[in-house]
Coordinates of C-alpha atoms and ligand atoms in Angstrom, one line a residue:
I1 CA -22.4 44.7 96.5
T2 CA -19.3 42.7 96.7
F3 CA -19.4 39.0 97.0
N4 CA -16.3 37.4 98.5
F5 CA -16.5 33.6 98.0
G6 CA -13.4 33.0 99.8
F7 CA -11.3 29.9 98.7
L8 CA -14.3 28.2 97.2
S9 CA -13.6 27.1 93.5
I10 CA -16.3 29.1 91.7
T11 CA -16.9 30.0 88.1
I12 CA -18.4 33.1 86.8
K13 CA -21.4 31.3 85.7
T14 CA -21.9 30.1 89.2
M15 CA -21.4 33.5 90.5
L16 CA -24.0 35.0 88.3
R17 CA -26.4 32.4 89.7
E18 CA -25.5 33.3 93.0
Q19 CA -26.2 36.8 92.3
I20 CA -29.6 36.2 91.0
K21 CA -30.1 34.0 94.1
N22 CA -29.4 36.8 96.3
Q23 CA -31.7 39.0 94.3
L24 CA -34.4 36.7 94.7
K25 CA -33.8 36.2 98.4
K26 CA -34.0 40.0 98.9
A27 CA -37.4 40.1 96.9
I28 CA -39.0 37.1 98.7
K29 CA -38.1 37.6 102.3
E30 CA -39.4 33.9 103.0
N31 CA -36.7 31.7 104.4
I32 CA -36.8 29.0 101.7
E33 CA -34.2 27.2 99.6
I34 CA -33.8 29.1 96.2
E35 CA -32.7 27.1 93.2
V36 CA -31.4 28.9 90.0
F37 CA -30.8 26.7 87.1
V38 CA -29.7 26.9 83.5
P39 CA -32.4 25.8 81.2
Q40 CA -31.7 23.4 78.4
N41 CA -33.0 25.8 75.9
D42 CA -32.2 29.6 75.6
K43 CA -35.8 30.1 74.9
F44 CA -36.5 29.8 78.6
G45 CA -33.7 32.3 79.7
H46 CA -30.2 32.1 80.5
Y47 CA -31.2 31.1 84.0
S48 CA -34.6 30.0 85.5
T49 CA -36.1 29.4 89.0
N50 CA -39.0 27.4 90.2
V51 CA -39.1 29.4 93.4
A52 CA -42.6 30.7 92.9
L53 CA -43.8 27.3 92.5
K54 CA -42.4 26.2 95.8
L55 CA -43.6 29.3 97.6
G56 CA -47.1 28.7 96.2
K57 CA -47.3 25.4 97.8
I58 CA -46.2 26.6 101.0
L59 CA -48.4 29.7 101.1
K60 CA -51.1 28.2 99.3
K61 CA -51.3 30.7 96.8
N62 CA -51.3 30.8 92.8
P63 CA -47.7 30.4 91.8
M64 CA -48.4 32.4 88.6
E65 CA -49.5 35.5 90.7
L66 CA -46.6 35.0 93.0
A67 CA -44.2 34.8 90.1
N68 CA -45.5 38.1 88.8
E69 CA -45.2 39.7 92.1
I70 CA -41.7 38.6 92.4
K71 CA -40.8 39.8 89.0
S72 CA -42.0 43.3 89.7
Q73 CA -40.4 43.4 93.1
L74 CA -37.0 42.4 91.5
G75 CA -37.4 45.2 89.0
K76 CA -37.4 47.8 91.9
Q77 CA -34.2 46.4 93.6
T78 CA -30.8 48.0 93.0
G79 CA -28.5 46.1 91.2
F80 CA -31.0 44.0 89.4
T81 CA -31.5 46.0 86.0
G82 CA -27.7 46.0 85.5
L83 CA -27.5 42.2 85.9
I84 CA -30.7 41.1 84.0
D85 CA -32.0 42.4 80.9
K86 CA -35.3 40.6 80.6
T87 CA -37.5 38.5 83.1
S88 CA -40.5 36.5 82.1
V89 CA -43.0 34.6 83.9
E90 CA -43.9 31.2 82.4
S91 CA -46.7 28.8 83.2
P92 CA -47.1 27.1 85.6
G93 CA -44.8 29.6 87.5
F94 CA -41.3 29.6 86.4
I95 CA -39.5 32.9 86.4
N96 CA -36.9 33.1 83.6
F97 CA -34.0 35.5 83.3
W98 CA -31.9 36.9 80.4
L99 CA -28.7 38.4 81.5
S100 CA -28.1 41.9 80.0
T101 CA -25.7 42.4 77.2
E102 CA -23.5 44.3 79.4
T103 CA -23.1 41.5 81.8
I104 CA -22.3 39.1 79.0
Q105 CA -19.6 41.6 77.6
K106 CA -18.1 41.8 81.0
E107 CA -17.8 37.8 81.0
F108 CA -16.1 38.2 77.8
V109 CA -13.3 40.5 79.3
E110 CA -12.8 38.1 81.8
I111 CA -12.5 35.1 79.5
F112 CA -10.2 36.9 77.1
K113 CA -7.9 38.0 79.9
A114 CA -7.6 34.7 81.3
K115 CA -6.0 33.3 77.9
K116 CA -4.5 29.9 78.3
N117 CA -5.8 29.6 81.9
W118 CA -9.5 30.0 80.9
G119 CA -11.3 26.9 82.3
R120 CA -9.1 26.5 85.3
P121 CA -11.1 26.7 88.6
R122 CA -10.7 30.0 90.2
K123 CA -9.7 29.8 94.0
K124 CA -10.9 33.3 94.7
L125 CA -12.8 35.8 92.9
L126 CA -14.4 39.0 93.7
I127 CA -16.9 40.7 91.5
E128 CA -18.8 43.9 91.6
V129 CA -21.3 43.5 88.6
S130 CA -24.1 45.2 90.4
R131 CA -22.2 48.4 90.8
G132 CA -21.4 48.1 87.1
K133 CA -17.7 47.8 87.7
P134 CA -15.6 45.4 85.5
F135 CA -15.1 41.9 86.8
G136 CA -12.1 42.0 89.2
S137 CA -10.7 38.7 89.7
D138 CA -7.9 37.5 92.0
Q139 CA -6.5 34.2 90.7
S140 CA -3.8 34.0 93.3
K141 CA -3.2 30.5 94.7
S142 CA -5.1 29.8 97.7
S143 CA -3.4 28.8 100.7
G144 CA -4.9 25.3 100.8
K145 CA -3.0 22.5 100.0
K146 CA -3.1 21.0 96.5
K147 CA -5.2 17.7 96.3
I148 CA -3.0 14.8 95.3
I149 CA -4.0 12.1 92.7
V150 CA -2.3 9.0 91.7
I151 CA -3.3 7.6 88.2
D152 CA -2.4 4.0 87.4
Y153 CA -2.5 3.5 83.7
S154 CA -1.2 1.9 80.5
H155 CA 0.5 -0.8 82.7
P156 CA 1.4 -3.4 80.0
N157 CA 3.1 -6.5 80.7
I158 CA 6.7 -7.2 80.1
A159 CA 7.4 -9.9 77.3
K160 CA 4.0 -9.5 76.1
P161 CA 3.0 -7.1 73.3
M162 CA 0.9 -4.1 74.4
S163 CA -2.7 -5.0 73.7
V164 CA -5.7 -2.6 72.4
A165 CA -6.9 -2.5 76.1
H166 CA -3.6 -1.1 77.1
L167 CA -4.0 1.5 74.4
R168 CA -7.2 2.7 75.6
S169 CA -5.8 2.8 79.2
T170 CA -2.9 4.7 77.9
I171 CA -5.1 7.3 76.1
I172 CA -7.6 7.8 78.9
G173 CA -5.0 7.8 81.5
Q174 CA -3.1 10.5 79.9
A175 CA -6.2 12.6 79.4
L176 CA -7.3 12.3 83.0
Y177 CA -3.6 13.1 83.9
N178 CA -4.0 16.5 81.9
I179 CA -7.3 17.2 83.2
F180 CA -6.5 16.9 86.8
R181 CA -3.4 18.9 86.6
F182 CA -5.1 21.6 84.7
S183 CA -7.7 21.6 87.6
G184 CA -5.0 22.2 90.0
W185 CA -4.4 18.8 91.4
K186 CA -0.8 17.3 92.0
V187 CA -0.7 14.4 89.9
V188 CA 1.3 11.3 89.9
G189 CA 1.3 9.2 86.7
D190 CA 2.4 5.6 87.5
N191 CA 2.9 2.8 85.0
H192 CA 2.3 -0.3 87.1
L193 CA 4.1 -2.8 84.7
G194 CA 3.3 -6.6 84.8
D195 CA 7.1 -7.6 85.3
W196 CA 6.9 -10.3 87.9
G197 CA 5.2 -13.8 88.4
K198 CA 5.6 -17.4 87.1
Q199 CA 5.5 -16.4 83.5
F200 CA 8.9 -15.3 83.9
G201 CA 10.3 -18.7 85.0
I202 CA 8.6 -20.2 81.9
L203 CA 10.2 -17.6 79.6
I204 CA 13.7 -17.8 81.3
T205 CA 13.6 -21.8 80.9
A206 CA 12.5 -21.5 77.2
Y207 CA 15.1 -18.8 76.6
K208 CA 18.0 -20.9 78.3
E209 CA 16.9 -23.8 76.2
K210 CA 17.1 -21.7 73.0
L211 CA 20.6 -20.7 74.1
T212 CA 21.9 -24.1 74.4
T213 CA 20.1 -25.5 71.2
N214 CA 21.4 -22.6 69.2
N215 CA 24.7 -22.8 70.9
Q216 CA 25.1 -19.0 70.4
R217 CA 24.0 -15.9 72.1
P218 CA 20.6 -15.0 70.5
T219 CA 21.6 -11.4 70.9
T220 CA 23.5 -11.6 67.5
K221 CA 20.0 -11.2 66.2
K222 CA 17.7 -8.5 67.7
I223 CA 15.0 -10.2 69.7
T224 CA 11.7 -8.6 69.8
I225 CA 8.7 -9.0 71.9
K226 CA 7.1 -11.1 69.2
D227 CA 10.0 -13.7 69.7
L228 CA 9.5 -13.6 73.5
M229 CA 5.9 -14.3 72.9
K230 CA 6.5 -17.1 70.6
L231 CA 9.0 -18.8 73.1
Y232 CA 6.5 -18.5 75.8
V233 CA 3.5 -19.9 73.8
D234 CA 5.7 -22.9 72.5
Y235 CA 6.9 -23.8 76.0
T236 CA 3.5 -23.8 77.5
S237 CA 2.0 -25.9 74.9
R238 CA 4.8 -28.4 75.3
M239 CA 4.4 -28.0 79.2
E240 CA 0.9 -29.6 78.9
S241 CA 2.2 -33.0 77.9
D242 CA 5.4 -32.9 79.8
P243 CA 5.2 -32.1 83.6
K244 CA 9.1 -32.0 83.8
L245 CA 9.1 -28.9 81.8
E246 CA 6.7 -27.4 84.2
D247 CA 9.1 -28.4 87.3
A248 CA 11.9 -26.8 85.5
A249 CA 10.0 -23.7 85.0
R250 CA 8.9 -23.5 88.6
E251 CA 12.7 -23.8 89.4
E252 CA 13.7 -20.9 87.4
T253 CA 10.9 -18.8 88.9
K254 CA 12.1 -19.8 92.4
K255 CA 15.7 -18.9 91.4
L256 CA 14.6 -15.6 89.9
Q257 CA 12.6 -14.7 93.1
E258 CA 15.6 -15.6 95.3
G259 CA 17.8 -13.2 93.3
N260 CA 19.7 -15.7 91.2
K261 CA 22.3 -13.4 89.2
E262 CA 21.9 -15.2 85.9
N263 CA 18.2 -15.2 86.0
I264 CA 17.9 -11.5 87.2
K265 CA 20.3 -10.8 84.3
I266 CA 17.9 -12.6 81.6
W267 CA 14.8 -11.0 83.3
K268 CA 16.5 -7.5 82.9
E269 CA 17.0 -8.2 79.3
F270 CA 13.4 -9.1 78.8
Y271 CA 12.6 -5.7 80.6
R272 CA 15.0 -3.7 78.5
I273 CA 13.5 -5.3 75.2
S274 CA 9.9 -4.8 76.2
L275 CA 10.5 -1.2 77.4
E276 CA 12.2 -0.3 74.4
E277 CA 9.0 -1.3 72.2
F278 CA 6.6 0.3 74.7
K279 CA 8.6 3.5 74.8
K280 CA 8.3 3.7 70.9
I281 CA 4.4 3.6 71.2
Y282 CA 4.5 6.2 74.1
K283 CA 6.6 8.4 72.0
I284 CA 4.1 8.2 69.0
L285 CA 1.4 8.8 71.4
G286 CA 3.2 11.7 73.4
V287 CA 2.8 9.9 76.6
K288 CA 5.1 10.1 79.6
F289 CA 5.1 8.7 83.3
D290 CA 6.4 9.9 86.6
Y291 CA 7.0 6.4 87.8
Y292 CA 7.6 2.9 86.4
L293 CA 6.6 0.8 89.7
G294 CA 6.1 -2.4 88.3
E295 CA 4.9 -5.4 90.2
S296 CA 8.5 -6.6 90.8
F297 CA 9.0 -3.4 92.9
Y298 CA 6.5 -4.6 95.4
A299 CA 7.7 -8.2 95.7
P300 CA 10.0 -7.7 98.8
M301 CA 6.9 -6.4 100.6
L302 CA 4.5 -9.4 100.1
P303 CA 5.4 -11.6 102.9
E304 CA 4.7 -8.9 105.4
I305 CA 1.4 -8.3 103.8
I306 CA 0.3 -11.9 104.4
R307 CA 1.6 -12.0 107.9
D308 CA -0.2 -8.9 108.8
A309 CA -3.4 -10.0 107.1
L310 CA -3.4 -13.0 109.2
K311 CA -2.5 -11.4 112.4
K312 CA -5.4 -8.8 111.9
G313 CA -7.7 -11.7 111.4
V314 CA -8.6 -10.1 108.1
A315 CA -7.2 -13.2 106.1
K316 CA -7.8 -16.9 106.7
K317 CA -6.4 -20.2 105.7
S318 CA -8.8 -22.0 103.3
Q319 CA -7.9 -25.2 101.5
K320 CA -4.1 -24.4 102.1
A321 CA -4.6 -20.9 100.2
I322 CA -4.8 -17.7 102.1
V323 CA -7.8 -15.7 101.3
I324 CA -10.0 -12.8 102.4
F325 CA -13.7 -13.2 102.4
T326 CA -14.9 -9.8 101.3
D327 CA -18.4 -10.5 100.7
K328 CA -20.8 -13.5 101.5
D329 CA -21.9 -13.9 97.8
K330 CA -18.6 -13.6 96.1
P331 CA -15.6 -16.0 95.7
P332 CA -13.0 -15.3 98.3
F333 CA -10.1 -12.8 97.3
I334 CA -7.0 -15.1 97.2
I335 CA -3.8 -13.4 98.3
Q336 CA -1.5 -16.5 98.4
K337 CA -1.8 -19.9 96.9
A338 CA -1.5 -23.1 98.2
D339 CA 2.0 -23.4 96.7
E340 CA 2.7 -20.2 98.6
A341 CA 3.0 -18.3 95.4
Y342 CA 1.8 -14.5 95.8
L343 CA -0.7 -13.1 93.2
Y344 CA -1.6 -10.1 91.4
S345 CA -4.0 -9.2 94.2
T346 CA -1.3 -9.4 96.9
T347 CA 0.8 -7.0 95.0
D348 CA -2.1 -4.7 94.6
I349 CA -2.7 -4.6 98.3
A350 CA 1.1 -3.9 98.8
A351 CA 1.0 -1.1 96.1
I352 CA -2.0 0.7 97.8
K353 CA -0.2 0.7 101.2
Y354 CA 3.1 1.9 99.5
R355 CA 1.3 4.7 97.6
V356 CA -0.6 6.0 100.6
K357 CA 2.5 6.2 102.5
K358 CA 4.7 7.7 99.6
F359 CA 2.3 9.9 97.8
K360 CA -0.4 10.7 100.4
P361 CA -3.1 10.9 97.7
D362 CA -6.5 11.9 98.1
T363 CA -7.6 9.7 95.2
I364 CA -6.1 6.6 93.2
L365 CA -7.4 5.9 89.7
Y366 CA -7.0 2.5 88.1
V367 CA -7.7 2.9 84.3
L368 CA -8.6 -0.6 83.3
D369 CA -11.2 -2.4 81.4
N370 CA -14.7 -3.4 82.6
G371 CA -13.4 -7.1 82.9
Q372 CA -11.4 -6.4 86.1
S373 CA -14.3 -4.8 88.0
L374 CA -14.7 -7.8 90.5
H375 CA -10.8 -7.7 91.2
F376 CA -11.1 -4.0 92.2
E377 CA -14.1 -4.3 94.1
Q378 CA -12.6 -6.9 96.2
L379 CA -9.2 -5.1 96.4
F380 CA -10.7 -2.0 97.6
K381 CA -12.7 -3.9 100.2
S382 CA -9.7 -5.8 101.4
V383 CA -7.5 -2.7 102.0
K384 CA -10.2 -1.0 104.0
M385 CA -10.5 -4.2 106.1
L386 CA -6.6 -4.1 106.5
S387 CA -6.8 -0.3 107.3
Y388 CA -4.3 0.4 104.7
D389 CA -6.4 3.0 102.8
N390 CA -6.2 5.9 105.1
N391 CA -9.6 6.9 103.7
V392 CA -8.0 7.4 100.3
N393 CA -10.7 7.5 97.5
L394 CA -10.2 4.4 95.2
I395 CA -11.6 4.4 91.8
H396 CA -11.9 1.9 89.0
V397 CA -12.2 3.9 85.9
K398 CA -13.5 1.3 83.7
F399 CA -13.9 1.1 80.0
G400 CA -15.2 -0.9 77.2
L401 CA -13.7 -2.9 74.4
I402 CA -12.3 -1.5 71.2
L403 CA -14.2 -3.4 68.4
S404 CA -13.2 -3.6 64.8
E405 CA -15.4 -2.3 61.9
D406 CA -17.1 -5.9 61.8
M407 CA -17.9 -5.4 65.5
K408 CA -15.5 -8.2 66.5
K409 CA -13.1 -7.8 69.3
L410 CA -10.0 -6.1 68.1
S411 CA -7.2 -7.8 69.9
T412 CA -3.6 -8.8 69.9
R413 CA -4.3 -12.1 71.3
A414 CA -4.4 -15.3 69.4
G415 CA -5.7 -15.3 65.8
R416 CA -5.8 -11.6 65.0
H417 CA -2.2 -10.4 65.4
I418 CA -2.4 -6.8 65.4
S419 CA 0.7 -5.0 66.8
L420 CA -0.2 -1.5 68.1
E421 CA 2.7 0.1 66.4
D422 CA 1.2 -1.2 63.2
L423 CA -2.1 0.1 64.1
L424 CA -0.7 3.6 65.0
N425 CA 1.5 3.8 61.8
E426 CA -1.6 2.6 59.6
T427 CA -3.5 5.5 61.1
I428 CA -0.9 7.9 60.2
I429 CA -0.5 6.5 56.7
R430 CA -4.3 6.9 56.2
A431 CA -4.2 10.4 57.4
K432 CA -1.3 11.1 55.1
K433 CA -3.4 9.9 52.1
I434 CA -5.9 12.5 53.0
V435 CA -3.5 15.4 53.5
N436 CA -1.9 14.7 50.2
K437 CA -5.3 15.0 48.5
K438 CA -6.3 18.1 50.5
Q439 CA -3.1 19.9 50.5
P440 CA -1.0 18.8 47.6
S441 CA 1.3 21.8 47.4
L442 CA 2.8 21.4 50.8
S443 CA 6.3 20.1 51.4
E444 CA 6.7 16.3 52.2
K445 CA 7.9 17.4 55.9
E446 CA 5.0 19.5 56.4
K447 CA 2.5 16.9 55.3
N448 CA 4.1 14.3 57.4
K449 CA 3.6 16.4 60.4
I450 CA 0.0 17.1 59.8
A451 CA -0.5 13.4 59.1
E452 CA 1.0 12.6 62.3
I453 CA -0.9 15.1 64.4
V454 CA -4.2 14.3 62.5
G455 CA -3.9 10.5 62.7
I456 CA -2.9 10.2 66.3
G457 CA -5.4 13.0 67.3
A458 CA -8.1 11.1 65.5
L459 CA -7.4 7.9 67.2
K460 CA -7.4 9.6 70.6
Y461 CA -10.5 11.7 69.9
N462 CA -12.3 8.4 68.8
D463 CA -11.8 6.9 72.2
L464 CA -12.3 10.0 74.2
S465 CA -15.3 11.4 72.7
Q466 CA -17.3 8.4 73.3
N467 CA -18.9 7.0 76.4
R468 CA -16.1 5.4 78.5
Q469 CA -17.7 2.1 79.6
S470 CA -19.3 1.2 76.3
D471 CA -17.3 -0.6 73.7
I472 CA -16.1 1.7 70.9
T473 CA -15.7 0.8 67.3
F474 CA -12.8 1.4 65.2
K475 CA -13.9 3.1 62.0
W476 CA -11.1 4.6 59.9
E477 CA -13.6 6.6 57.7
K478 CA -15.5 8.1 60.6
M479 CA -12.3 8.9 62.7
L480 CA -10.6 10.6 59.9
N481 CA -13.5 12.4 58.5
F482 CA -13.0 16.3 58.3
E483 CA -16.8 16.8 58.4
G484 CA -18.2 15.0 61.4
N485 CA -17.5 14.9 65.2
S486 CA -13.8 14.2 64.9
A487 CA -10.4 15.4 65.5
P488 CA -9.6 16.4 61.9
Y489 CA -12.8 18.7 62.0
L490 CA -11.7 20.4 65.4
L491 CA -8.1 20.7 64.1
Y492 CA -9.3 22.2 60.9
A493 CA -11.6 24.6 62.7
Y494 CA -8.8 25.7 65.1
A495 CA -6.3 26.3 62.0
R496 CA -8.9 28.4 60.3
L497 CA -9.6 30.7 63.3
K498 CA -5.8 31.0 63.6
S499 CA -5.5 31.9 59.9
I500 CA -8.1 34.7 60.4
L501 CA -6.1 36.2 63.2
R502 CA -2.9 36.0 61.3
K503 CA -4.5 37.7 58.3
A504 CA -5.6 40.4 60.5
R505 CA -2.4 40.6 62.3
F506 CA -4.4 40.5 65.5
K507 CA -2.1 41.1 68.5
K508 CA -3.4 43.2 71.4
Y509 CA -6.8 43.9 72.3
D510 CA -8.3 46.8 74.0
S511 CA -11.5 46.1 76.3
K512 CA -12.9 49.2 75.1
F513 CA -14.0 47.4 71.8
T514 CA -16.0 44.8 73.7
K515 CA -19.2 47.0 73.6
H516 CA -19.4 46.0 69.9
L517 CA -20.3 42.3 70.6
T518 CA -23.9 42.7 70.3
Q519 CA -25.2 40.3 68.0
E520 CA -27.0 37.4 69.0
I521 CA -24.5 34.8 67.9
E522 CA -21.7 36.7 69.3
L523 CA -23.4 36.8 72.7
K524 CA -24.1 33.0 72.5
L525 CA -20.5 32.3 71.8
I526 CA -19.5 34.2 74.8
R527 CA -22.0 32.3 76.8
D528 CA -20.8 29.1 75.4
L529 CA -17.2 30.0 76.3
D530 CA -18.3 31.0 79.8
E531 CA -19.5 27.3 80.2
F532 CA -15.9 25.9 79.8
P533 CA -14.9 25.9 83.5
D534 CA -18.0 23.9 84.4
I535 CA -17.3 21.5 81.6
I536 CA -13.7 20.8 83.2
K537 CA -15.2 20.6 86.6
R538 CA -17.7 17.9 85.3
A539 CA -14.9 15.9 83.7
V540 CA -13.1 15.7 87.1
E541 CA -16.2 14.8 88.6
I542 CA -16.8 11.9 86.2
Y543 CA -13.3 10.8 85.6
Y544 CA -13.8 11.3 81.9
S545 CA -13.6 13.6 78.9
H546 CA -16.5 12.8 76.5
N547 CA -18.3 16.0 77.7
I548 CA -15.3 18.1 76.8
A549 CA -15.1 16.7 73.4
E550 CA -18.9 17.2 72.9
Y551 CA -18.5 20.9 74.0
L552 CA -15.5 21.5 71.8
F553 CA -17.4 19.9 68.8
S554 CA -20.4 22.4 69.6
L555 CA -18.2 25.5 70.1
A556 CA -16.3 24.8 66.8
A557 CA -19.6 24.5 65.0
V558 CA -21.0 27.8 66.4
A559 CA -17.8 29.6 65.6
N560 CA -18.0 28.4 62.0
S561 CA -21.4 29.8 61.7
F562 CA -20.3 33.0 63.3
Y563 CA -17.6 34.0 60.8
H564 CA -19.8 32.9 57.9
E565 CA -22.8 35.0 59.2
L566 CA -20.9 38.2 60.2
P567 CA -17.9 40.1 58.5
V568 CA -14.6 40.0 60.5
L569 CA -11.7 41.1 58.5
K570 CA -13.8 43.6 56.6
A571 CA -16.0 44.7 59.6
K572 CA -16.0 48.3 60.6
K573 CA -13.5 49.6 63.2
G574 CA -14.4 48.5 66.7
E575 CA -16.5 45.5 65.5
R576 CA -13.5 44.2 63.7
E577 CA -11.3 44.3 66.7
A578 CA -14.0 42.9 69.0
R579 CA -14.7 39.9 66.6
L580 CA -11.1 39.2 66.3
A581 CA -10.9 39.0 70.1
L582 CA -13.7 36.7 70.2
I583 CA -12.1 34.5 67.7
G584 CA -8.9 34.6 69.7
A585 CA -10.8 33.5 72.9
I586 CA -12.6 30.6 71.1
S587 CA -9.3 29.4 69.3
Q588 CA -7.5 29.6 72.7
T589 CA -10.4 27.4 74.2
L590 CA -10.4 24.9 71.5
K591 CA -6.7 24.6 71.8
T592 CA -6.7 24.2 75.6
G593 CA -9.5 21.5 75.3
L594 CA -7.7 19.4 72.6
N595 CA -4.6 19.8 74.8
L596 CA -6.2 18.2 77.6
L597 CA -7.3 15.4 75.6
G598 CA -3.8 14.9 74.7
I599 CA -4.2 16.1 71.1
E600 CA -1.8 18.5 69.7
V601 CA -3.0 21.4 67.4
L602 CA -1.8 22.8 64.1
E603 CA -1.3 26.5 63.5
K604 CA -1.8 25.9 59.9
M605 CA -3.3 23.0 58.0
Ligands
LIG1 N1 -0.6 -5.5 83.9 C1 -2.0 -5.7 84.1 C2 -2.8 -6.1 82.7 O1 -2.4 -6.1 81.8 C3 -2.7 -4.4 84.5 C4 -2.2 -3.7 85.8 C5 -3.1 -2.7 86.2 N2 -2.8 -2.0 87.5 C6 -3.0 -2.6 88.7 N3 -2.5 -1.9 89.9 N4 -3.6 -3.8 88.9 O2 -3.8 -6.5 82.7

């Protein structure tokens, strides 16, 4: 039988399930929905069905008897024995299936051949398992259009140091970027910088003041974000007791917004200084963006948004401000203040309108901490009310805080001044100490490279392997531990697999050796590898990656026992090649998975 699944994205695993379903359908002849699932424990088979229980209810018959009848009927059907090796009936009426070794071996050839594409959803796949023919796949692109996703992440504020929340957003956003792209989406990464608003009037005033008191261009000394931050903080604290200072700042904001040349020039300077520092961090993290459309980009569109919202009757005047009532039990969503200033919310409405028109996305993701939930809830409602959304799927990808080892909030704000760059460098220094101890004979250059990949990998993995919405702790020991569920463990596992392949001079593989993969742990590894596409699919559905991390960790652990349990380099001909190929497929899957998390791998460690 040939199943043609057309343009459906489908994995081999799903396909095997479909085949079992079809076999059951033939055996039952009753028109009921058949469910085939993967049991948690292999003890209950590779697949299992409750169809006899369902049928028992309908026909008022004993489900155990029915299950046995179905089992014996299946055994007589063509195509069944090649697919399934063992069938068992389990009380109160489950039927469990074990795939035949031959079927699993065929899966392996498919996985091995896919190489770095293993895990991508398949658009089109034809299989002829039941005729005992090898899997034939057609991975050609479907004629369907690619789905488009815009990811709004990182988004720090100009003239303010990047915070740990921005760090989380950057790491999570980049992982989502990779995962969606790998899954065949067209991805637009946008850094919505906080680069507009009244804080710039304050800064410009403070900056000009400093110019006159210093009576020199401050550019003689390099200004950093920290200096700008200080200017801002000092000025605002003086502003509290002196209203004249506030008027001056308001005046400068107004001039900036009206395009005053001098103010624009100073603002651009703030922009340059800030971006230079942000880019240092992006470089360490290996992060790039397709666009930097900050808040200022949308400024010219804001008056029209207000006019339109009023015209449509969506927005109303309320105590001189202009607001949208999104819900009865929630505060109004303010889009223009009494002093006519626009807000963060107005810009976000304009940004959705713009993005929908420019990128025609199916989905827009906002990667921000839990704290902004209300803002996004109201924003999404408002754009629907304004009919700007064009049915785009708007998602707030929420995350928790990063806590320090003593469970306190780790922040760059008042009190605890942690610069992100220092934090990243500290991680690398700590990783270097470990590398020094483990690999004293390596050259300094090699050690530095390893330390950088291990340190940054550890930081990312610590974030991406945990539940997205819970607060995560920042524990150096755990992050950099080579034994536990950590990036160093996975990187080391990968490097060891690669070193076996190097020693064996493993290059090409002939699938005629596949028949030698018969040991339980080998078959388990193949079935684990086969799960990878489903793992990726799930990550796309939940907008997160901790299931990828979990999967990689368990794959690495099983691979570890595999080469301790069975000889590889010293195995006899045929087995040796087959086991090397298995190691090849495992290492490739580890690499693909780690890369999706934004973690680079090392061939040697
Ligand atoms: N700059 C903002 C902050 O630091 C985040 C911007 C998020 N993106 C957005 N479209 N609102 O909190």
